[in-house]
Short mmCIF file of C-alpha atoms and ligand atoms in Angstrom, two decimals:
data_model
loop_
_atom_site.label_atom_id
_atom_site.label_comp_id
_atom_site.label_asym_id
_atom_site.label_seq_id
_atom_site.Cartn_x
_atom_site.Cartn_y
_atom_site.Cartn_z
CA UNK I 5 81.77 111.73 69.73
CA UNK I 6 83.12 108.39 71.31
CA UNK I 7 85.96 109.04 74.05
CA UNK I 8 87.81 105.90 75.36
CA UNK I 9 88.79 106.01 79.23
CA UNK I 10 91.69 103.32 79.55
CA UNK I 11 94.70 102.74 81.85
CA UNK I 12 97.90 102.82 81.03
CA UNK I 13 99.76 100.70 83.90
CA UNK I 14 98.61 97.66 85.98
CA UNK I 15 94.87 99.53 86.93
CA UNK I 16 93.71 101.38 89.63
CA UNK I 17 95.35 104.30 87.89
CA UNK I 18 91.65 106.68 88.54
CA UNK I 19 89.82 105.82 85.31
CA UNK I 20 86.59 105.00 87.59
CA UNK I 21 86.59 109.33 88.84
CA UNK I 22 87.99 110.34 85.40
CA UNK I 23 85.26 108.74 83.57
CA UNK I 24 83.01 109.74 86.67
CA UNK I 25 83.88 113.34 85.78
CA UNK I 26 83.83 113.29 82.05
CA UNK I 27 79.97 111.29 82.27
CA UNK I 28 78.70 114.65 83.33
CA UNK I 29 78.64 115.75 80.19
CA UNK I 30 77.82 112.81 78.47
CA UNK I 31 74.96 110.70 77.02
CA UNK I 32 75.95 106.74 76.98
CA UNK I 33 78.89 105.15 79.57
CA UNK I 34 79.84 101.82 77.96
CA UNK I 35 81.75 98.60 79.60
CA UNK I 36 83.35 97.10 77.06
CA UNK I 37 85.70 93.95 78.71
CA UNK I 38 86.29 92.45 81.93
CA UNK I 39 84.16 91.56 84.77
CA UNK I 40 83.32 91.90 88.57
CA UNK I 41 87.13 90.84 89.53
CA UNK I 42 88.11 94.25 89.33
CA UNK I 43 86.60 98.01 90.70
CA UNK I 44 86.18 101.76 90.56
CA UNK I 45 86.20 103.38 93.32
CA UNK I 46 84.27 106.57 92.95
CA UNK I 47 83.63 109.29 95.66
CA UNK I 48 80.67 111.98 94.89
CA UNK I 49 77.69 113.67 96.93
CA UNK I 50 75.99 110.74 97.21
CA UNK I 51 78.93 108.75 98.88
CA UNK I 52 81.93 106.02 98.12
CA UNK I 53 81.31 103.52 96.09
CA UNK I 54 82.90 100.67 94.78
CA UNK I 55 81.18 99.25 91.21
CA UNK I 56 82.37 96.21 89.56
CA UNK I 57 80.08 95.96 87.00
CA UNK I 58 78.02 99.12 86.71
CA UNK I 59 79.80 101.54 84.25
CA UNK I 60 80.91 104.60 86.26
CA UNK I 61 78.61 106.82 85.03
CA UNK I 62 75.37 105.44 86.39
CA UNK I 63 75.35 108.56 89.10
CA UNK I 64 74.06 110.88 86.60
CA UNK I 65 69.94 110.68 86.01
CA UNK I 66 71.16 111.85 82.24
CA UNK I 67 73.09 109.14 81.16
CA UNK I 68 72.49 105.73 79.89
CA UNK I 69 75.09 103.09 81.62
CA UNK I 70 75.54 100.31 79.05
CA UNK I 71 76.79 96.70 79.09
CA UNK I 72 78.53 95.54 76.12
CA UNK I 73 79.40 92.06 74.42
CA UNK I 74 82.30 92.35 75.35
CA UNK I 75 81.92 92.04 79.39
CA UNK I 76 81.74 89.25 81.55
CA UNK I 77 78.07 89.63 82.83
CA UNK I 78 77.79 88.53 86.21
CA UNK I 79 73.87 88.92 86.81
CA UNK I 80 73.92 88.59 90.53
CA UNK I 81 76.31 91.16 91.05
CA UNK I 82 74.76 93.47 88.32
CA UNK I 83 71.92 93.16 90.97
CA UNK I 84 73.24 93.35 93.80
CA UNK I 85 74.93 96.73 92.77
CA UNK I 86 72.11 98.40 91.43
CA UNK I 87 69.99 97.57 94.69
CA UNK I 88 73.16 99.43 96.88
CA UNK I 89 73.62 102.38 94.85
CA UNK I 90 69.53 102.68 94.95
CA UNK I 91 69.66 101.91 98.70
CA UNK I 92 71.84 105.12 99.13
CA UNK I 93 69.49 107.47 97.46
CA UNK I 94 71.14 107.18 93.63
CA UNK I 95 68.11 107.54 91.38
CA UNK I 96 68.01 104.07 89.42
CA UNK I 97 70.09 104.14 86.55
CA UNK I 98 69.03 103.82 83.03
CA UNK I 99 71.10 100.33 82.20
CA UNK I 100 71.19 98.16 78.68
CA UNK I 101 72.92 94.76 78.65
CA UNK I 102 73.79 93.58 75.48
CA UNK I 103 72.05 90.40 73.66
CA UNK I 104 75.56 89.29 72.63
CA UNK I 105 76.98 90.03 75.88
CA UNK I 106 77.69 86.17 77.65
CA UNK I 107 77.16 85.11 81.29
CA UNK I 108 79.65 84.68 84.27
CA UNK I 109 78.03 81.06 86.01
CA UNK I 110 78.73 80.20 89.51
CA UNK I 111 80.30 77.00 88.08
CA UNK I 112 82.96 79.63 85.97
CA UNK I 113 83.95 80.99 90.26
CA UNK I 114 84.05 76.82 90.84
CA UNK I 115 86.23 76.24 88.33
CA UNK I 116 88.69 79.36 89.21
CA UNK I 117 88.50 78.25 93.11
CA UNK I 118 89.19 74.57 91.61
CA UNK I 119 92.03 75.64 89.60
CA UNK I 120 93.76 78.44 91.79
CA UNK I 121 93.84 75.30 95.05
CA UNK I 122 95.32 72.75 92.29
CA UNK I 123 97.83 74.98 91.54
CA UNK I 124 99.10 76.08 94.77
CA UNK I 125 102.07 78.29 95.07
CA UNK I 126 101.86 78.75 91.14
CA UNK I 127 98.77 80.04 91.03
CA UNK I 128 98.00 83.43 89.01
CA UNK I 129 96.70 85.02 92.15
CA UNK I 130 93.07 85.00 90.10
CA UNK I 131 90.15 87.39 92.29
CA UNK I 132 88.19 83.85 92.07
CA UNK I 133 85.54 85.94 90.01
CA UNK I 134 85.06 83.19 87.49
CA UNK I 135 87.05 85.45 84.77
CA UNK I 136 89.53 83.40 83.37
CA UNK I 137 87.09 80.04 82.85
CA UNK I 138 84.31 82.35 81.65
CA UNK I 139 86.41 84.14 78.61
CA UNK I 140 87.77 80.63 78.19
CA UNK I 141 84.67 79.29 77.58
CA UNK I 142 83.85 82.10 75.55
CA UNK I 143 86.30 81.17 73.05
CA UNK I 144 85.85 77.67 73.26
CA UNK I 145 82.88 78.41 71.82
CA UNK I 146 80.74 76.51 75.39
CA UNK I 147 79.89 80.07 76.51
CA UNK I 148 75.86 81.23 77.21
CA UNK I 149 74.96 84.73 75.36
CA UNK I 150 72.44 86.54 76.81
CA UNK I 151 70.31 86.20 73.55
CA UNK I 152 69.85 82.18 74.13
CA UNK I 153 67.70 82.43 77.60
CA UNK I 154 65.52 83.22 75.34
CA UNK I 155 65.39 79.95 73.48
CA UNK I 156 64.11 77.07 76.02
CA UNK I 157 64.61 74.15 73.74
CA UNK I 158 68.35 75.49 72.85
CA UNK I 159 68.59 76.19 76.38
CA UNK I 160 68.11 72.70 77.74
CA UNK I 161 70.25 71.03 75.15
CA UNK I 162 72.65 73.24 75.52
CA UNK I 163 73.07 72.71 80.18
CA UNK I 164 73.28 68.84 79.36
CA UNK I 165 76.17 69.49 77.10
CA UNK I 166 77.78 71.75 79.51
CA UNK I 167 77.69 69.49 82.64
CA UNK I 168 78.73 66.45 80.73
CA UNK I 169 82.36 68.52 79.32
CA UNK I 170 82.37 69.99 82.96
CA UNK I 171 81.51 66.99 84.81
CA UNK I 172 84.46 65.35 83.50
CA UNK I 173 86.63 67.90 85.03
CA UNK I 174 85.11 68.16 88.26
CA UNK I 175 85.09 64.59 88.64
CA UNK I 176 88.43 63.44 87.37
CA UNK I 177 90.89 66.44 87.91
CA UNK I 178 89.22 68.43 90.68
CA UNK I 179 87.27 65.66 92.47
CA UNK I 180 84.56 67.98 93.15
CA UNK I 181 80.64 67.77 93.26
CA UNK I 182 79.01 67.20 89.68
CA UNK I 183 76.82 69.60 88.28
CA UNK I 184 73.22 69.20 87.07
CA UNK I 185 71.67 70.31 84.19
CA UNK I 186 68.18 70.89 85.96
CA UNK I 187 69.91 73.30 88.25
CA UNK I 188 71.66 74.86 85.97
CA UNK I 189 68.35 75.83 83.86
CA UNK I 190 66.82 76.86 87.10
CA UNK I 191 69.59 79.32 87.58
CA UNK I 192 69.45 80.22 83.94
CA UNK I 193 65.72 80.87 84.34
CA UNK I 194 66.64 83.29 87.26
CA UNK I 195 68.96 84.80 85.04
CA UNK I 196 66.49 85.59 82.75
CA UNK I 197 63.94 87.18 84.28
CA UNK I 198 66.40 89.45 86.12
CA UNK I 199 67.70 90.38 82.55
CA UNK I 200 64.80 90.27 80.53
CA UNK I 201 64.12 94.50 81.18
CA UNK I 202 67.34 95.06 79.93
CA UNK I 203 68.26 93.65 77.39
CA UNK I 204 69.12 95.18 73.69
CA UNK I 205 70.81 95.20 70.58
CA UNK I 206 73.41 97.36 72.09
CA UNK I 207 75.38 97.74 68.56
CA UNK I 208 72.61 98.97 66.68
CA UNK I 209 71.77 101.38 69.81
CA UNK I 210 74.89 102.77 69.89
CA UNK I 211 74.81 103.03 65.64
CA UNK I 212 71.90 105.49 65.96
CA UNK I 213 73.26 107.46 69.01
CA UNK I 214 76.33 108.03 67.28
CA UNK I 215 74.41 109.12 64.34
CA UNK I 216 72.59 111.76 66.11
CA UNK I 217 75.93 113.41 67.74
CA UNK I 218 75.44 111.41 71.25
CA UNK I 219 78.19 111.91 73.53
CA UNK I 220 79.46 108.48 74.09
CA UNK I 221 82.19 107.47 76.88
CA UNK I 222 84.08 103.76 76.95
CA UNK I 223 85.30 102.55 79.82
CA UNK I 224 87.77 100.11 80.47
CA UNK I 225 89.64 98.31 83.03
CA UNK I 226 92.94 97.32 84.37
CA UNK I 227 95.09 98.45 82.18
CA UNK I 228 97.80 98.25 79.60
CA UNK I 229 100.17 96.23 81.15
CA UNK I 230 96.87 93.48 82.26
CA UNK I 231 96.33 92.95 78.35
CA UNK I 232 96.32 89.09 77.27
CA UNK I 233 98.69 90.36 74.19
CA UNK I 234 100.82 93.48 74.99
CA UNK I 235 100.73 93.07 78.85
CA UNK I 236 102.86 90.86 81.37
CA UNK I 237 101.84 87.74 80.14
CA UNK I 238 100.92 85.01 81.45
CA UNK I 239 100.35 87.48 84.83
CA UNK I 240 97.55 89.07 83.16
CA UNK I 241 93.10 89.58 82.69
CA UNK I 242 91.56 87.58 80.42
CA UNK I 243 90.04 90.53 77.89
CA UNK I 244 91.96 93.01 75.90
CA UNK I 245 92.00 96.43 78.41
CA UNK I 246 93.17 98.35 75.64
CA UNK I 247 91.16 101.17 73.38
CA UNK I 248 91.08 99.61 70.19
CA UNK I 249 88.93 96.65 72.31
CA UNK I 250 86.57 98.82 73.21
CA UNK I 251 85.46 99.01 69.23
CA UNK I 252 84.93 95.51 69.70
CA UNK I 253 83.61 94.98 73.11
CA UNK I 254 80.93 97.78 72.29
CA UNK I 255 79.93 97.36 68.62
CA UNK I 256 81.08 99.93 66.92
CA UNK I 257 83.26 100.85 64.11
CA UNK I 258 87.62 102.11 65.43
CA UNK I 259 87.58 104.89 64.14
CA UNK I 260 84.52 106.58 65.79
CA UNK I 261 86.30 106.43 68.59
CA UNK I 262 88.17 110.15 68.63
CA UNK I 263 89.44 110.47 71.59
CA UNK I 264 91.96 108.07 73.91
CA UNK I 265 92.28 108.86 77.65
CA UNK I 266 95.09 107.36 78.98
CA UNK I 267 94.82 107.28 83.09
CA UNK I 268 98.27 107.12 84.71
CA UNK I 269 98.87 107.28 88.14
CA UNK I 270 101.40 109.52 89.70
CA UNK I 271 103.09 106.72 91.40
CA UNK I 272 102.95 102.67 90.96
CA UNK I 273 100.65 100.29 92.14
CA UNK I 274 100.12 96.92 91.03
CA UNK I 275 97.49 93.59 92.50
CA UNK I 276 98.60 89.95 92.03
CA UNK I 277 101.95 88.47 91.40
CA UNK I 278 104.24 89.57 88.08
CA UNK I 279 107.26 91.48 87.37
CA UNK I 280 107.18 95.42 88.65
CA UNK I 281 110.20 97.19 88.20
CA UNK I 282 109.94 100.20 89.90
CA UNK I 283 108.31 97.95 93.34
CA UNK I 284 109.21 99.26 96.59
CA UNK I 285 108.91 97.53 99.97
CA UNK I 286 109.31 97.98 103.96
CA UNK I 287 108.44 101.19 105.77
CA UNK I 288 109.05 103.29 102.33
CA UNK I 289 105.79 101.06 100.50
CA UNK I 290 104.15 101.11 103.67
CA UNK I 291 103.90 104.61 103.69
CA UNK I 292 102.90 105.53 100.34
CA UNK I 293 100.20 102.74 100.57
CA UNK I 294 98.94 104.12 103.62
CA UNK I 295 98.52 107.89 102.10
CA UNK I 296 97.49 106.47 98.39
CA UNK I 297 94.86 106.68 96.76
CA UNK I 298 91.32 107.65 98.93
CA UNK I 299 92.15 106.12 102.07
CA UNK I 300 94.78 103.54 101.14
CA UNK I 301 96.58 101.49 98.32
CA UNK I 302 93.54 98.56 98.75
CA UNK I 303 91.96 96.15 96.49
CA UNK I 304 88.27 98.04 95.51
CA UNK I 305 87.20 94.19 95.15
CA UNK I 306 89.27 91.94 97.27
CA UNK I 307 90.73 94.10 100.21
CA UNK I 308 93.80 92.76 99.13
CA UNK I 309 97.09 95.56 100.09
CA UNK I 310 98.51 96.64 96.68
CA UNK I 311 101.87 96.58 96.24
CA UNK I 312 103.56 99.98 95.56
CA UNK I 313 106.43 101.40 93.37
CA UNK I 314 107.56 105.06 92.22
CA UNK I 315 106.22 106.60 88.69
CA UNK I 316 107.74 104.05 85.62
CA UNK I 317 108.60 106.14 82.56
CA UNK I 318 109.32 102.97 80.79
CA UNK I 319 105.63 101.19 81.20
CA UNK I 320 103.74 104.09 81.13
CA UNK I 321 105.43 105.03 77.40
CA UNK I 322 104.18 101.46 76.19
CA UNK I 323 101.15 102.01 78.08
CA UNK I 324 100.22 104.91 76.72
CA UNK I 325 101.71 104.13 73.11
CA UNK I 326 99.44 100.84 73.13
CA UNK I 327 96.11 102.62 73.98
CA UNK I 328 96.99 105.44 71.59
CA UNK I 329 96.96 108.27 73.56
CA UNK I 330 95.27 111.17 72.13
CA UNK I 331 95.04 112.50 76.08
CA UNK I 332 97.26 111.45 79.12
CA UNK I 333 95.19 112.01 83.20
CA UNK I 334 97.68 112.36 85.41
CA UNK I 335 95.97 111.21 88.73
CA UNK I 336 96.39 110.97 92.45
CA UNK I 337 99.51 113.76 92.36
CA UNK I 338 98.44 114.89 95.92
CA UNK I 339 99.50 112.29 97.58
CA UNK I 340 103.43 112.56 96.23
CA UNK I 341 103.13 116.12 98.77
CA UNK I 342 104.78 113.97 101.50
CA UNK I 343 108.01 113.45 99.85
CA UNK I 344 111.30 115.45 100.28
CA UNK I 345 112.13 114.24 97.01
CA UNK I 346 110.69 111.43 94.59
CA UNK I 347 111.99 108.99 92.36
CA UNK I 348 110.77 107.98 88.85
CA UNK I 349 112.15 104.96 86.93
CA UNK I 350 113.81 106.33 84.18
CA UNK I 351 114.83 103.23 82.35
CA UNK I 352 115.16 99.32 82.70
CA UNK I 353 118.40 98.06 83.27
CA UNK I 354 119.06 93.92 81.64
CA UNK I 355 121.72 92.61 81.16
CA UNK I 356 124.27 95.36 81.55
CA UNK I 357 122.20 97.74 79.01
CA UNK I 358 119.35 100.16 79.33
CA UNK I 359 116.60 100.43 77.78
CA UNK I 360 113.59 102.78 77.62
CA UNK I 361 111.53 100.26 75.87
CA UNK I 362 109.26 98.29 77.82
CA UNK I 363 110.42 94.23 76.73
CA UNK I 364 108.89 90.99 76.70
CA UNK I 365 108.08 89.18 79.99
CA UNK I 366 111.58 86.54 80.21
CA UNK I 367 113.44 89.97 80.09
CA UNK I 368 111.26 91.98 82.09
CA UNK I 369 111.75 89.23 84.83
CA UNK I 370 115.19 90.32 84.59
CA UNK I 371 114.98 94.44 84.56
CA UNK I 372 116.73 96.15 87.58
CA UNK I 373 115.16 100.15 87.39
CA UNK I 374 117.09 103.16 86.91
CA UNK I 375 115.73 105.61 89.23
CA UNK I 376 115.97 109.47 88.98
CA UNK I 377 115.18 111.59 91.91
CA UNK I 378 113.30 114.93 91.39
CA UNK I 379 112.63 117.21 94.31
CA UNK I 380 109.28 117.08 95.92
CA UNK I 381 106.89 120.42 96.60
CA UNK I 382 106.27 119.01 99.93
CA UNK I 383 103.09 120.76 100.32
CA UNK I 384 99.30 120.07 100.08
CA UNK I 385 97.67 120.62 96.31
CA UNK I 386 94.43 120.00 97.12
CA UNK I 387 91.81 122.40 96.30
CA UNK I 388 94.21 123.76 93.42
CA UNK I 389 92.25 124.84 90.54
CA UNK I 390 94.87 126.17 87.85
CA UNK I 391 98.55 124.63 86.34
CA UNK I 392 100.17 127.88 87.40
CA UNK I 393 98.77 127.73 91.00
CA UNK I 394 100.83 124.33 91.51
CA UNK I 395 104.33 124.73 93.13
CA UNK I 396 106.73 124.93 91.26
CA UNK I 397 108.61 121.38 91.81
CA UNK I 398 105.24 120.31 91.27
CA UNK I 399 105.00 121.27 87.67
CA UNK I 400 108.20 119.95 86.80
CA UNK I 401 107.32 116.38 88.30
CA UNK I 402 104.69 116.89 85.73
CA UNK I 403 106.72 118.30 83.11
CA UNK I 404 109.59 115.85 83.59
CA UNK I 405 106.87 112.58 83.23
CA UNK I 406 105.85 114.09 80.10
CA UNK I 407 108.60 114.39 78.09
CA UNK I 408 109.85 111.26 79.50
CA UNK I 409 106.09 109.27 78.24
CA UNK I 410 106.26 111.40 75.12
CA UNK I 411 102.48 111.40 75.39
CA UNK I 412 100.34 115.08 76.19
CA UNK I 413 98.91 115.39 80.01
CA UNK I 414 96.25 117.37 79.67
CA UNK I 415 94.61 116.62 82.63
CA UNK I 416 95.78 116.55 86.40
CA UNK I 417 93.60 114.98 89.38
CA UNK I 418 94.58 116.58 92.71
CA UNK I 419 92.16 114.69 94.81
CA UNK I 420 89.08 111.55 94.75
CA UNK I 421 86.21 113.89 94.53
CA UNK I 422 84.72 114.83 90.42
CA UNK I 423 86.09 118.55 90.61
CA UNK I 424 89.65 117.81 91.80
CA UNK I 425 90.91 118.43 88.57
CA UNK I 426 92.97 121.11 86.63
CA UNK I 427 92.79 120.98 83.07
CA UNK I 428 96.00 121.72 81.17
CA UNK I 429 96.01 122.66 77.33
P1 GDP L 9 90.33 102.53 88.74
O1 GDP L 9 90.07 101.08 88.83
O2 GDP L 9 91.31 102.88 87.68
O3 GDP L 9 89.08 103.35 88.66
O4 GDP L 9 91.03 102.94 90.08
P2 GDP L 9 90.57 102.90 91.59
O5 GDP L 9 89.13 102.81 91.77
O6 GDP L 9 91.44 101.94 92.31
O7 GDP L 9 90.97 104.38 91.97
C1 GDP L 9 92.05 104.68 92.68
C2 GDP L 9 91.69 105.31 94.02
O8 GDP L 9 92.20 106.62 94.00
C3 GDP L 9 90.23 105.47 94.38
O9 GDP L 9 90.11 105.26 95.76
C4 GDP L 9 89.91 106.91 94.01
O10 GDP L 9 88.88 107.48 94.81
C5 GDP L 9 91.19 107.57 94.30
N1 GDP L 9 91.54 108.72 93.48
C6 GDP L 9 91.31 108.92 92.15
N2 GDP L 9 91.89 110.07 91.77
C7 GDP L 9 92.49 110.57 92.86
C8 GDP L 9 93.29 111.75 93.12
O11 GDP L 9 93.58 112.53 92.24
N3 GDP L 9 93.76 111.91 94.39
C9 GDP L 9 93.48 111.05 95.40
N4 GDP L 9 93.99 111.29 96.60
N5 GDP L 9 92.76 109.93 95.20
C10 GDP L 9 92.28 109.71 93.95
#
């Protein structure tokens, strides 16, 4: 069976431990969009870890972590993580890259440098991961697939075409140094023998392992509200974060994919600059980024302080109704034990009306929340392993979110570590 592990808000809602937890009883863990500008954070016996690249499952020594078209492949940091993960005693992972999957180049993090100083103040408030130039390559049909470092005479027409589009750029917009195509095929060389053990015709892989019954997991990142066509545009990642993607991104056909977990986080939390709602500031964020998450409210790849908000109702719905929720996780509840009482946006107040529909970005900009306060259980749930051992305000903050997303939680993460969960049917 294929399973889909998605987010339903900004990211960093917990997909990386949910996915983490589900991979123990599964065969393949598949990345199906984005890059190395995002992270999981995942906490398990052998330590903390923050993956950019590696699916979340490469902890197990029974699964297969996978690669798909659909990623950004940044080679280097592919590398790079597999050597730290190894360095702490992880057994090496099994990994396949896709032979359709294209290449993140250093001059894709030049260009989003470039472009991020040009535009000053209006920048998008890009990671600098190369993310945004490499999909737009991608579609601009300049991009490198993995499959053509194995074709040397393609290869070396294809680096003098590159640096004479990109030279133009660097030269007359950016004023930059030039690039040279016999550096570039030196660093495509590299590329290629790093590669060369993994690669595979990941579509046709994952044909046969869903033929013989293979437990298969999808994982994506960011989340809804990131998506280049339901998200906050422009403020958003340059691949689709949503399920249906994942089809895409991996190779295989929709509707294997049976199941759709939908991470949401208990609270809000949102990197880079766009319209949030439900955003709080001063000592009240301060707080609640201080006691988020596993040690903070902090960028897994940048650092960067997230900003913070209560639960939104209104995104979450659309989040959840996007990815087609067949499942709702319901993480990072323990850290709400602080609170005397919590609010949850409720609605989205524009111009003089509200609405429970999430809207399109001009009127987002403009969407004031309504917040309604529920009590808090003021009390540590850690350790909790049923529903009915949860206080009883607890259960209703659940309860109340439900009804209020329409979509079922089923399951409920009470702490960073794989069993911290209670399942709920
Ligand atoms: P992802 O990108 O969606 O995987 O999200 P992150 O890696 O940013 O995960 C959010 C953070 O919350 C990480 O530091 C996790 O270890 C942590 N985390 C996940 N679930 C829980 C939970 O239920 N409780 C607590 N306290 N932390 C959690």
């Amino acid at each position: 069976m294929v399973k889909a592990v998605v987010g339903a808000n900004w990211g960093d809602e917990g997909k990386g431990k949910i996915t983490d937890m589900l991979a123990k009883e599964a065969d393949i863990i598949v990345r199906f969009q984005g890059g190395a500008n995002a992270g999981h954070t995942i906490v398990n016996d052998y330590g903390k870890f923050a993956l950019h690249t590696l699916p979340s499952g490469c902890f197990y020594e029974h699964t297969t972590s996978i690669i798909g078209n659909g990623v950004a492949l940044n080679i280097p940091v592919l590398f790079q993580e597999i050597c730290d993960i190894t360095a702490k005693g992880v057994p090496a992972p099994k990994i396949l890259v896709s032979d359709r999957a294209q290449m993140v180049m250093p001059y894709h993090i030049l260009f989003d440098q470039y472009e991020e100083e040009r535009l000053g103040g209006k920048s998008f408030g890009s990671t600098k991961s190369g993310i945004a130039p490499f999909y737009s390559d991608k579609y601009a049909k300049i991009g490198i697939q993995v499959s053509e470092l194995f074709d040397e005479e393609f290869l070396k027409e294809k680096v003098v075409s590159i640096c004479e589009t990109k030279n133009v750029l660097l030269e007359h917009l950016y004023h930059k140094p030039l690039l040279k195509p016999e550096e570039l095929l030196e660093t495509l060389h590299k590329y290629r023998e790093m590669i060369a053990p993994y690669v595979c015709d990941v579509s046709a892989y994952l044909a046969q392992a869903i033929g013989e019954g293979k437990e298969i997991l999808l994982e994506g990142q960011l989340g809804t509200l990131k998506d280049p066509d339901h998200g906050i545009y422009p403020m958003v990642t340059s691949s689709s974060t949503l399920a249906a993607y994942g089809a895409i991104g991996a190779g295989i056909p929709p509707y294997e994919i049976k199941k759709i977990i939908v991470v949401c986080k208990a609270y809000s939390s949102a990197v880079g600059a766009g319209a949030f709602v439900s955003e709080i500031f001063g000592e009240e964020a301060d707080e609640l980024r201080r006691r988020g998450g596993d040690g903070g409210e902090y960028g897994a790849t940048t650092g960067r302080p997230r900003r913070m908000g209560w639960f939104d109702c209104v995104a979450s719905k659309y989040g959840c109704r996007l990815q087609g929720a067949t499942d709702v996780a319901f993480t990072v509840l323990d850290v709400l034990g602080y609170l005397d009482e919590i609010p949850v946006c409720v609605g989205y107040e524009i111009d003089g009306e509200v609405t429970t529909d999430f809207p399109v970005t001009p009127k987002l900009e403009k969407a004031k929340p309504v917040l309604k306060t529920l009590p808090g259980w003021k009390s540590d749930i850690r350790g909790i392993k049923t529903y009915e051992e949860l206080p009883e305000n607890c259960r209703k903050y659940i309860e109340f979110v439900e009804e209020q997303i329409g979509y079922p939680i089923t399951m409920i993460s009470n702490g960073p570590g794989r069993n911290d969960i209670i399942y709920r049917k």
